[in-house]
mmCIF file of C-alpha atoms in Angstrom:
data_model
loop_
_atom_site.group_PDB
_atom_site.id
_atom_site.type_symbol
_atom_site.label_atom_id
_atom_site.label_comp_id
_atom_site.label_asym_id
_atom_site.label_seq_id
_atom_site.Cartn_x
_atom_site.Cartn_y
_atom_site.Cartn_z
ATOM 1 C CA UNK N 1 49.241 83.592 2.863
ATOM 2 C CA UNK N 2 46.211 82.831 5.066
ATOM 3 C CA UNK N 3 48.601 80.338 7.329
ATOM 4 C CA UNK N 4 50.482 83.144 7.318
ATOM 5 C CA UNK N 5 48.565 85.173 8.459
ATOM 6 C CA UNK N 6 49.392 85.686 12.573
ATOM 7 C CA UNK N 7 50.293 88.535 14.295
ATOM 8 C CA UNK N 8 53.470 90.853 14.253
ATOM 9 C CA UNK N 9 55.352 89.375 17.361
ATOM 10 C CA UNK N 10 53.315 86.250 17.974
ATOM 11 C CA UNK N 11 55.392 83.520 17.583
ATOM 12 C CA UNK N 12 58.295 82.811 19.787
ATOM 13 C CA UNK N 13 62.017 82.304 18.618
ATOM 14 C CA UNK N 14 62.911 79.196 20.033
ATOM 15 C CA UNK N 15 67.050 79.368 20.067
ATOM 16 C CA UNK N 16 69.004 82.068 18.899
ATOM 17 C CA UNK N 17 73.259 82.015 18.132
ATOM 18 C CA UNK N 18 72.721 84.081 21.264
ATOM 19 C CA UNK N 19 71.636 81.146 23.456
ATOM 20 C CA UNK N 20 67.256 80.388 23.772
ATOM 21 C CA UNK N 21 65.378 83.196 25.048
ATOM 22 C CA UNK N 22 62.442 82.506 26.853
ATOM 23 C CA UNK N 23 59.469 85.152 28.251
ATOM 24 C CA UNK N 24 58.347 85.379 31.987
ATOM 25 C CA UNK N 25 56.352 82.326 32.256
ATOM 26 C CA UNK N 26 53.408 84.323 32.683
ATOM 27 C CA UNK N 27 55.131 85.925 36.102
ATOM 28 C CA UNK N 28 56.173 89.503 34.294
ATOM 29 C CA UNK N 29 55.756 90.883 38.296
ATOM 30 C CA UNK N 30 57.623 88.320 40.176
ATOM 31 C CA UNK N 31 60.496 88.892 36.948
ATOM 32 C CA UNK N 32 60.359 92.557 38.184
ATOM 33 C CA UNK N 33 60.753 92.255 41.689
ATOM 34 C CA UNK N 34 64.473 93.959 43.580
ATOM 35 C CA UNK N 35 66.780 92.361 45.009
ATOM 36 C CA UNK N 36 66.357 93.953 48.050
ATOM 37 C CA UNK N 37 68.584 96.577 49.463
ATOM 38 C CA UNK N 38 72.285 97.073 48.295
ATOM 39 C CA UNK N 39 74.818 95.371 51.060
ATOM 40 C CA UNK N 40 77.310 97.002 52.096
ATOM 41 C CA UNK N 41 80.421 97.394 50.876
ATOM 42 C CA UNK N 42 82.801 94.953 52.924
ATOM 43 C CA UNK N 43 79.514 91.892 51.704
ATOM 44 C CA UNK N 44 79.939 92.744 47.972
ATOM 45 C CA UNK N 45 82.420 90.265 45.891
ATOM 46 C CA UNK N 46 85.209 91.579 44.183
ATOM 47 C CA UNK N 47 84.862 95.305 46.547
ATOM 48 C CA UNK N 48 88.152 96.085 47.655
ATOM 49 C CA UNK N 49 86.435 96.984 50.786
ATOM 50 C CA UNK N 50 85.815 93.180 51.459
ATOM 51 C CA UNK N 51 89.365 92.023 50.449
ATOM 52 C CA UNK N 52 90.417 94.500 53.088
ATOM 53 C CA UNK N 53 88.333 92.415 55.986
ATOM 54 C CA UNK N 54 89.318 89.052 54.770
ATOM 55 C CA UNK N 55 92.865 90.527 55.212
ATOM 56 C CA UNK N 56 92.282 91.743 58.455
ATOM 57 C CA UNK N 57 90.307 88.296 59.549
ATOM 58 C CA UNK N 58 93.688 86.508 58.423
ATOM 59 C CA UNK N 59 95.937 88.481 60.863
ATOM 60 C CA UNK N 60 93.207 88.764 63.888
ATOM 61 C CA UNK N 61 94.921 86.085 66.090
ATOM 62 C CA UNK N 62 92.802 82.677 67.257
ATOM 63 C CA UNK N 63 89.852 82.748 69.627
ATOM 64 C CA UNK N 64 91.252 81.880 73.143
ATOM 65 C CA UNK N 65 90.533 83.493 76.387
ATOM 66 C CA UNK N 66 89.133 86.781 76.728
ATOM 67 C CA UNK N 67 91.635 88.744 78.071
ATOM 68 C CA UNK N 68 90.662 91.291 80.918
ATOM 69 C CA UNK N 69 89.333 94.415 80.552
ATOM 70 C CA UNK N 70 92.731 97.675 80.760
ATOM 71 C CA UNK N 71 93.174 99.336 83.995
ATOM 72 C CA UNK N 72 91.357 102.858 83.769
ATOM 73 C CA UNK N 73 94.019 105.639 83.345
ATOM 74 C CA UNK N 74 96.189 106.456 86.590
ATOM 75 C CA UNK N 75 95.729 103.099 87.548
ATOM 76 C CA UNK N 76 98.925 101.169 85.700
ATOM 77 C CA UNK N 77 102.036 100.966 87.531
ATOM 78 C CA UNK N 78 104.392 104.103 87.732
ATOM 79 C CA UNK N 79 107.939 104.763 87.053
ATOM 80 C CA UNK N 80 110.375 107.013 88.392
ATOM 81 C CA UNK N 81 113.644 107.865 87.106
ATOM 82 C CA UNK N 82 116.784 109.402 87.447
ATOM 83 C CA UNK N 83 119.341 109.169 90.121
ATOM 84 C CA UNK N 84 118.321 112.191 92.229
ATOM 85 C CA UNK N 85 114.387 111.408 91.647
ATOM 86 C CA UNK N 86 115.044 107.693 92.873
ATOM 87 C CA UNK N 87 117.114 108.328 95.533
ATOM 88 C CA UNK N 88 114.491 110.201 96.889
ATOM 89 C CA UNK N 89 111.915 107.877 96.237
ATOM 90 C CA UNK N 90 113.519 105.359 98.136
ATOM 91 C CA UNK N 91 114.042 107.921 101.380
ATOM 92 C CA UNK N 92 110.512 108.591 101.011
ATOM 93 C CA UNK N 93 109.481 105.292 101.613
ATOM 94 C CA UNK N 94 107.746 105.343 98.205
ATOM 95 C CA UNK N 95 106.489 101.807 98.116
ATOM 96 C CA UNK N 96 107.908 100.075 95.378
ATOM 97 C CA UNK N 97 108.688 96.525 93.728
ATOM 98 C CA UNK N 98 111.249 96.952 92.051
ATOM 99 C CA UNK N 99 114.647 98.791 90.839
ATOM 100 C CA UNK N 100 115.724 98.829 86.972
ATOM 101 C CA UNK N 101 119.590 99.665 86.452
ATOM 102 C CA UNK N 102 121.335 99.688 83.094
ATOM 103 C CA UNK N 103 124.260 97.600 82.686
ATOM 104 C CA UNK N 104 127.681 98.806 82.155
ATOM 105 C CA UNK N 105 126.097 101.771 84.487
ATOM 106 C CA UNK N 106 128.986 104.099 86.035
ATOM 107 C CA UNK N 107 128.179 103.861 89.379
ATOM 108 C CA UNK N 108 127.585 106.564 91.804
ATOM 109 C CA UNK N 109 126.688 107.933 95.304
ATOM 110 C CA UNK N 110 123.255 108.605 94.453
ATOM 111 C CA UNK N 111 123.529 104.858 92.256
ATOM 112 C CA UNK N 112 125.545 103.562 95.086
ATOM 113 C CA UNK N 113 122.767 104.916 97.362
ATOM 114 C CA UNK N 114 119.428 103.542 95.405
ATOM 115 C CA UNK N 115 121.067 100.298 95.012
ATOM 116 C CA UNK N 116 121.686 99.593 98.519
ATOM 117 C CA UNK N 117 118.362 101.508 99.818
ATOM 118 C CA UNK N 118 116.452 98.837 97.363
ATOM 119 C CA UNK N 119 118.278 95.574 98.741
ATOM 120 C CA UNK N 120 117.705 97.265 102.328
ATOM 121 C CA UNK N 121 113.867 97.106 101.719
ATOM 122 C CA UNK N 122 113.978 93.927 99.615
ATOM 123 C CA UNK N 123 112.870 95.212 96.657
ATOM 124 C CA UNK N 124 114.151 93.409 93.083
ATOM 125 C CA UNK N 125 117.083 95.041 91.340
ATOM 126 C CA UNK N 126 116.855 94.245 88.117
ATOM 127 C CA UNK N 127 119.745 94.544 85.347
ATOM 128 C CA UNK N 128 118.658 95.785 81.747
ATOM 129 C CA UNK N 129 120.537 97.317 78.591
ATOM 130 C CA UNK N 130 119.812 100.954 77.792
ATOM 131 C CA UNK N 131 117.845 99.900 75.499
ATOM 132 C CA UNK N 132 115.320 98.041 77.312
ATOM 133 C CA UNK N 133 115.535 100.645 79.901
ATOM 134 C CA UNK N 134 114.472 102.844 76.976
ATOM 135 C CA UNK N 135 111.332 100.802 76.239
ATOM 136 C CA UNK N 136 110.465 100.293 79.854
ATOM 137 C CA UNK N 137 110.540 105.069 80.471
ATOM 138 C CA UNK N 138 108.969 105.382 77.227
ATOM 139 C CA UNK N 139 112.317 107.097 76.706
ATOM 140 C CA UNK N 140 112.775 109.211 79.535
ATOM 141 C CA UNK N 141 115.603 110.569 80.702
ATOM 142 C CA UNK N 142 116.845 108.169 82.981
ATOM 143 C CA UNK N 143 120.243 108.171 84.003
ATOM 144 C CA UNK N 144 120.612 104.644 83.598
ATOM 145 C CA UNK N 145 117.865 104.089 86.628
ATOM 146 C CA UNK N 146 114.179 103.543 87.158
ATOM 147 C CA UNK N 147 112.115 102.709 90.198
ATOM 148 C CA UNK N 148 109.143 101.096 89.010
ATOM 149 C CA UNK N 149 105.851 101.703 91.553
ATOM 150 C CA UNK N 150 102.282 100.186 92.029
ATOM 151 C CA UNK N 151 99.269 102.031 91.460
ATOM 152 C CA UNK N 152 98.151 103.535 95.450
ATOM 153 C CA UNK N 153 95.606 101.723 97.463
ATOM 154 C CA UNK N 154 93.286 103.877 97.775
ATOM 155 C CA UNK N 155 90.351 103.514 100.884
ATOM 156 C CA UNK N 156 86.948 103.564 100.598
ATOM 157 C CA UNK N 157 85.840 107.314 102.326
ATOM 158 C CA UNK N 158 83.756 105.569 104.698
ATOM 159 C CA UNK N 159 87.011 103.936 105.553
ATOM 160 C CA UNK N 160 87.765 107.480 107.470
ATOM 161 C CA UNK N 161 85.044 107.857 109.313
ATOM 162 C CA UNK N 162 85.147 103.823 110.643
ATOM 163 C CA UNK N 163 89.552 105.091 111.898
ATOM 164 C CA UNK N 164 87.793 108.704 113.284
ATOM 165 C CA UNK N 165 84.958 106.115 115.706
ATOM 166 C CA UNK N 166 87.741 104.068 116.331
ATOM 167 C CA UNK N 167 90.087 107.745 117.551
ATOM 168 C CA UNK N 168 87.684 108.296 120.428
ATOM 169 C CA UNK N 169 88.371 111.888 118.176
ATOM 170 C CA UNK N 170 85.427 114.279 116.613
ATOM 171 C CA UNK N 171 86.357 113.248 113.127
ATOM 172 C CA UNK N 172 88.907 115.196 110.958
ATOM 173 C CA UNK N 173 88.578 114.486 107.236
ATOM 174 C CA UNK N 174 90.375 116.723 104.284
ATOM 175 C CA UNK N 175 88.629 117.008 100.954
ATOM 176 C CA UNK N 176 90.144 117.983 98.058
ATOM 177 C CA UNK N 177 88.263 119.767 95.409
ATOM 178 C CA UNK N 178 90.479 120.052 92.053
ATOM 179 C CA UNK N 179 94.206 119.860 93.339
ATOM 180 C CA UNK N 180 95.855 118.452 90.136
ATOM 181 C CA UNK N 181 99.265 119.325 91.065
ATOM 182 C CA UNK N 182 99.953 115.646 93.004
ATOM 183 C CA UNK N 183 103.259 117.999 94.870
ATOM 184 C CA UNK N 184 99.759 119.832 96.332
ATOM 185 C CA UNK N 185 98.395 116.754 97.366
ATOM 186 C CA UNK N 186 101.584 115.410 98.871
ATOM 187 C CA UNK N 187 102.373 118.640 101.002
ATOM 188 C CA UNK N 188 98.223 118.805 101.962
ATOM 189 C CA UNK N 189 98.855 114.897 103.110
ATOM 190 C CA UNK N 190 101.982 115.043 105.128
ATOM 191 C CA UNK N 191 99.798 118.406 106.861
ATOM 192 C CA UNK N 192 96.743 116.359 107.389
ATOM 193 C CA UNK N 193 99.220 113.875 109.028
ATOM 194 C CA UNK N 194 100.697 116.689 111.014
ATOM 195 C CA UNK N 195 97.127 118.255 112.276
ATOM 196 C CA UNK N 196 95.348 114.723 113.359
ATOM 197 C CA UNK N 197 93.474 114.299 110.504
ATOM 198 C CA UNK N 198 91.956 111.176 109.979
ATOM 199 C CA UNK N 199 91.881 110.447 105.972
ATOM 200 C CA UNK N 200 91.966 112.770 102.944
ATOM 201 C CA UNK N 201 89.427 112.079 100.791
ATOM 202 C CA UNK N 202 89.850 112.641 96.625
ATOM 203 C CA UNK N 203 88.140 112.178 93.653
ATOM 204 C CA UNK N 204 88.374 110.315 90.474
ATOM 205 C CA UNK N 205 88.107 112.994 87.973
ATOM 206 C CA UNK N 206 89.685 116.195 87.744
ATOM 207 C CA UNK N 207 91.961 115.763 90.614
ATOM 208 C CA UNK N 208 95.620 114.718 91.221
ATOM 209 C CA UNK N 209 96.543 111.336 92.144
ATOM 210 C CA UNK N 210 97.927 109.529 94.827
ATOM 211 C CA UNK N 211 101.901 109.264 91.877
ATOM 212 C CA UNK N 212 105.239 108.686 93.363
ATOM 213 C CA UNK N 213 105.839 112.181 93.065
ATOM 214 C CA UNK N 214 102.982 112.997 95.933
ATOM 215 C CA UNK N 215 104.214 110.046 97.942
ATOM 216 C CA UNK N 216 107.314 112.001 98.190
ATOM 217 C CA UNK N 217 106.257 115.214 99.155
ATOM 218 C CA UNK N 218 104.063 113.538 101.758
ATOM 219 C CA UNK N 219 107.805 112.911 103.397
ATOM 220 C CA UNK N 220 106.273 108.921 103.916
ATOM 221 C CA UNK N 221 103.056 110.670 105.715
ATOM 222 C CA UNK N 222 100.891 108.671 102.979
ATOM 223 C CA UNK N 223 102.240 105.581 104.438
ATOM 224 C CA UNK N 224 100.494 105.923 107.669
ATOM 225 C CA UNK N 225 97.048 108.401 106.975
ATOM 226 C CA UNK N 226 95.158 107.109 104.600
ATOM 227 C CA UNK N 227 94.048 108.127 101.018
ATOM 228 C CA UNK N 228 90.288 107.633 99.854
ATOM 229 C CA UNK N 229 88.443 108.688 96.281
ATOM 230 C CA UNK N 230 85.288 109.179 95.326
ATOM 231 C CA UNK N 231 83.326 108.699 92.462
ATOM 232 C CA UNK N 232 81.494 112.162 92.815
ATOM 233 C CA UNK N 233 82.268 114.753 95.767
ATOM 234 C CA UNK N 234 80.102 116.676 96.491
ATOM 235 C CA UNK N 235 77.400 113.121 97.011
ATOM 236 C CA UNK N 236 80.488 111.930 99.370
ATOM 237 C CA UNK N 237 80.417 115.141 101.189
ATOM 238 C CA UNK N 238 76.778 115.326 101.353
ATOM 239 C CA UNK N 239 77.481 111.271 102.863
ATOM 240 C CA UNK N 240 79.459 112.850 105.523
ATOM 241 C CA UNK N 241 76.939 115.607 106.689
ATOM 242 C CA UNK N 242 74.021 112.930 106.477
ATOM 243 C CA UNK N 243 76.559 110.997 109.387
ATOM 244 C CA UNK N 244 76.436 114.261 111.753
ATOM 245 C CA UNK N 245 79.873 116.357 110.329
ATOM 246 C CA UNK N 246 80.126 119.699 109.616
ATOM 247 C CA UNK N 247 81.691 120.806 105.576
ATOM 248 C CA UNK N 248 83.966 123.897 105.734
ATOM 249 C CA UNK N 249 85.070 124.841 102.906
ATOM 250 C CA UNK N 250 88.752 127.229 102.365
ATOM 251 C CA UNK N 251 87.723 130.173 100.606
ATOM 252 C CA UNK N 252 89.025 133.668 100.536
ATOM 253 C CA UNK N 253 85.679 135.158 100.793
ATOM 254 C CA UNK N 254 84.597 132.694 103.404
ATOM 255 C CA UNK N 255 81.740 133.609 105.782
ATOM 256 C CA UNK N 256 84.198 133.453 108.660
ATOM 257 C CA UNK N 257 88.010 133.426 109.388
ATOM 258 C CA UNK N 258 90.260 131.216 111.285
ATOM 259 C CA UNK N 259 89.904 133.681 114.310
ATOM 260 C CA UNK N 260 86.201 132.924 114.541
ATOM 261 C CA UNK N 261 86.163 128.984 113.155
ATOM 262 C CA UNK N 262 83.845 127.917 116.062
ATOM 263 C CA UNK N 263 83.149 125.293 113.921
ATOM 264 C CA UNK N 264 87.149 123.765 114.041
ATOM 265 C CA UNK N 265 86.094 121.430 117.256
ATOM 266 C CA UNK N 266 82.858 119.464 115.636
ATOM 267 C CA UNK N 267 83.308 116.892 112.965
ATOM 268 C CA UNK N 268 84.697 118.246 110.317
ATOM 269 C CA UNK N 269 85.224 118.120 107.100
ATOM 270 C CA UNK N 270 87.590 120.592 105.828
ATOM 271 C CA UNK N 271 86.876 120.990 101.623
ATOM 272 C CA UNK N 272 90.382 122.609 99.985
ATOM 273 C CA UNK N 273 90.272 123.799 96.761
ATOM 274 C CA UNK N 274 92.880 124.100 93.877
ATOM 275 C CA UNK N 275 94.938 127.892 93.560
ATOM 276 C CA UNK N 276 93.076 128.854 90.153
ATOM 277 C CA UNK N 277 89.159 128.992 90.970
ATOM 278 C CA UNK N 278 88.728 127.516 94.477
ATOM 279 C CA UNK N 279 85.940 125.570 95.263
ATOM 280 C CA UNK N 280 83.300 124.689 92.652
ATOM 281 C CA UNK N 281 79.934 126.217 92.393
ATOM 282 C CA UNK N 282 78.754 122.633 93.361
ATOM 283 C CA UNK N 283 80.874 121.677 96.068
ATOM 284 C CA UNK N 284 80.295 124.794 97.502
ATOM 285 C CA UNK N 285 76.087 124.469 97.614
ATOM 286 C CA UNK N 286 77.014 121.960 100.183
ATOM 287 C CA UNK N 287 79.481 123.363 102.758
ATOM 288 C CA UNK N 288 77.581 124.987 106.024
ATOM 289 C CA UNK N 289 80.940 127.398 106.382
ATOM 290 C CA UNK N 290 83.434 128.507 103.873
ATOM 291 C CA UNK N 291 86.344 130.204 105.565
ATOM 292 C CA UNK N 292 89.611 132.284 105.207
ATOM 293 C CA UNK N 293 92.604 132.669 106.306
ATOM 294 C CA UNK N 294 93.519 136.213 107.749
ATOM 295 C CA UNK N 295 96.860 137.661 105.653
ATOM 296 C CA UNK N 296 98.231 141.131 104.580
ATOM 297 C CA UNK N 297 96.769 142.978 101.816
ATOM 298 C CA UNK N 298 100.189 142.665 100.309
ATOM 299 C CA UNK N 299 98.930 139.002 99.386
ATOM 300 C CA UNK N 300 96.246 137.718 97.401
ATOM 301 C CA UNK N 301 96.294 134.045 97.869
ATOM 302 C CA UNK N 302 98.029 131.177 99.158
ATOM 303 C CA UNK N 303 98.807 128.066 97.725
ATOM 304 C CA UNK N 304 96.590 125.533 98.120
ATOM 305 C CA UNK N 305 98.460 122.614 100.660
ATOM 306 C CA UNK N 306 100.354 126.424 102.626
ATOM 307 C CA UNK N 307 95.683 127.098 103.193
ATOM 308 C CA UNK N 308 95.444 123.987 104.446
ATOM 309 C CA UNK N 309 98.313 123.526 106.498
ATOM 310 C CA UNK N 310 97.162 126.714 108.306
ATOM 311 C CA UNK N 311 93.105 126.070 109.067
ATOM 312 C CA UNK N 312 93.908 122.125 110.087
ATOM 313 C CA UNK N 313 96.761 124.337 112.571
ATOM 314 C CA UNK N 314 93.807 126.690 114.027
ATOM 315 C CA UNK N 315 91.511 123.435 113.813
ATOM 316 C CA UNK N 316 94.144 121.754 116.055
ATOM 317 C CA UNK N 317 95.067 124.167 118.145
ATOM 318 C CA UNK N 318 91.291 124.851 118.785
ATOM 319 C CA UNK N 319 90.850 121.485 119.645
ATOM 320 C CA UNK N 320 94.150 120.877 122.158
ATOM 321 C CA UNK N 321 92.325 123.889 124.293
ATOM 322 C CA UNK N 322 89.422 122.786 124.186
ATOM 323 C CA UNK N 323 89.729 119.125 125.733
ATOM 324 C CA UNK N 324 88.483 119.628 128.593
ATOM 325 C CA UNK N 325 91.564 119.217 131.978
ATOM 326 C CA UNK N 326 91.717 116.229 134.473
#
């Protein structure tokens, strides 16, 4: 019995039906160490996320040359649709790269004029099926014709100063602040060209751009008057001021009116605000003067493009009368 007086539990089993059982081998701490943080779901074997990641990898195309970054919104070609709009765009000289005509289209005088106008300007005519034209125009009501207009090539704000210097006349630049209707922008461009401005500046954000609608409203003057685009209008106005230009903002409660607008003959930037809110607060802070238009009390305000035309006409009048006689 003495030989069997070992402590209970002191013996080590060397094998059972379930397999050999071993101890910690003197390394209990190491045996109890954790295995690190739990891996993400897509890295766990058998997890649904892993299967989804593997399926996505199979669908991904093979690596090749990197694609160019997409153009910012507003920089893609525009499509003018509908028989009347297409004819009007061609009459106004809107630049275009292609005229799409649906196959089997019953022609009328507008379609015939569009085809003739495109041919006269060397714009390619492409015959496509109606389903294809639906796709190209985003299912718009195209009436069987569509005109592709390329993105407008904006000038740099400094280019307008260069045009003013080359002209030998006092600089006159129109800046647009918050005008979001492209037709209003087109009308402002038309007035600016009519009254001798050297160019128009529009901000990149929260402003209309030179779309086909703006081109049409400008009646083709956008081809002769440069439109520049700036990242920050207030900064651009400050740069113009540093170059010696006076900044005048149109405002219903202006510090002066057109009757006493003495700065009209100076190198000038005329800032046009939106109909709803007028000039932005920060834009107002960089203006040397704000100008109002005397009107009958029954009328509260004018459309932005109409107001710009009125003041530009007054600026042109003052500059004509201020011109020295020979």
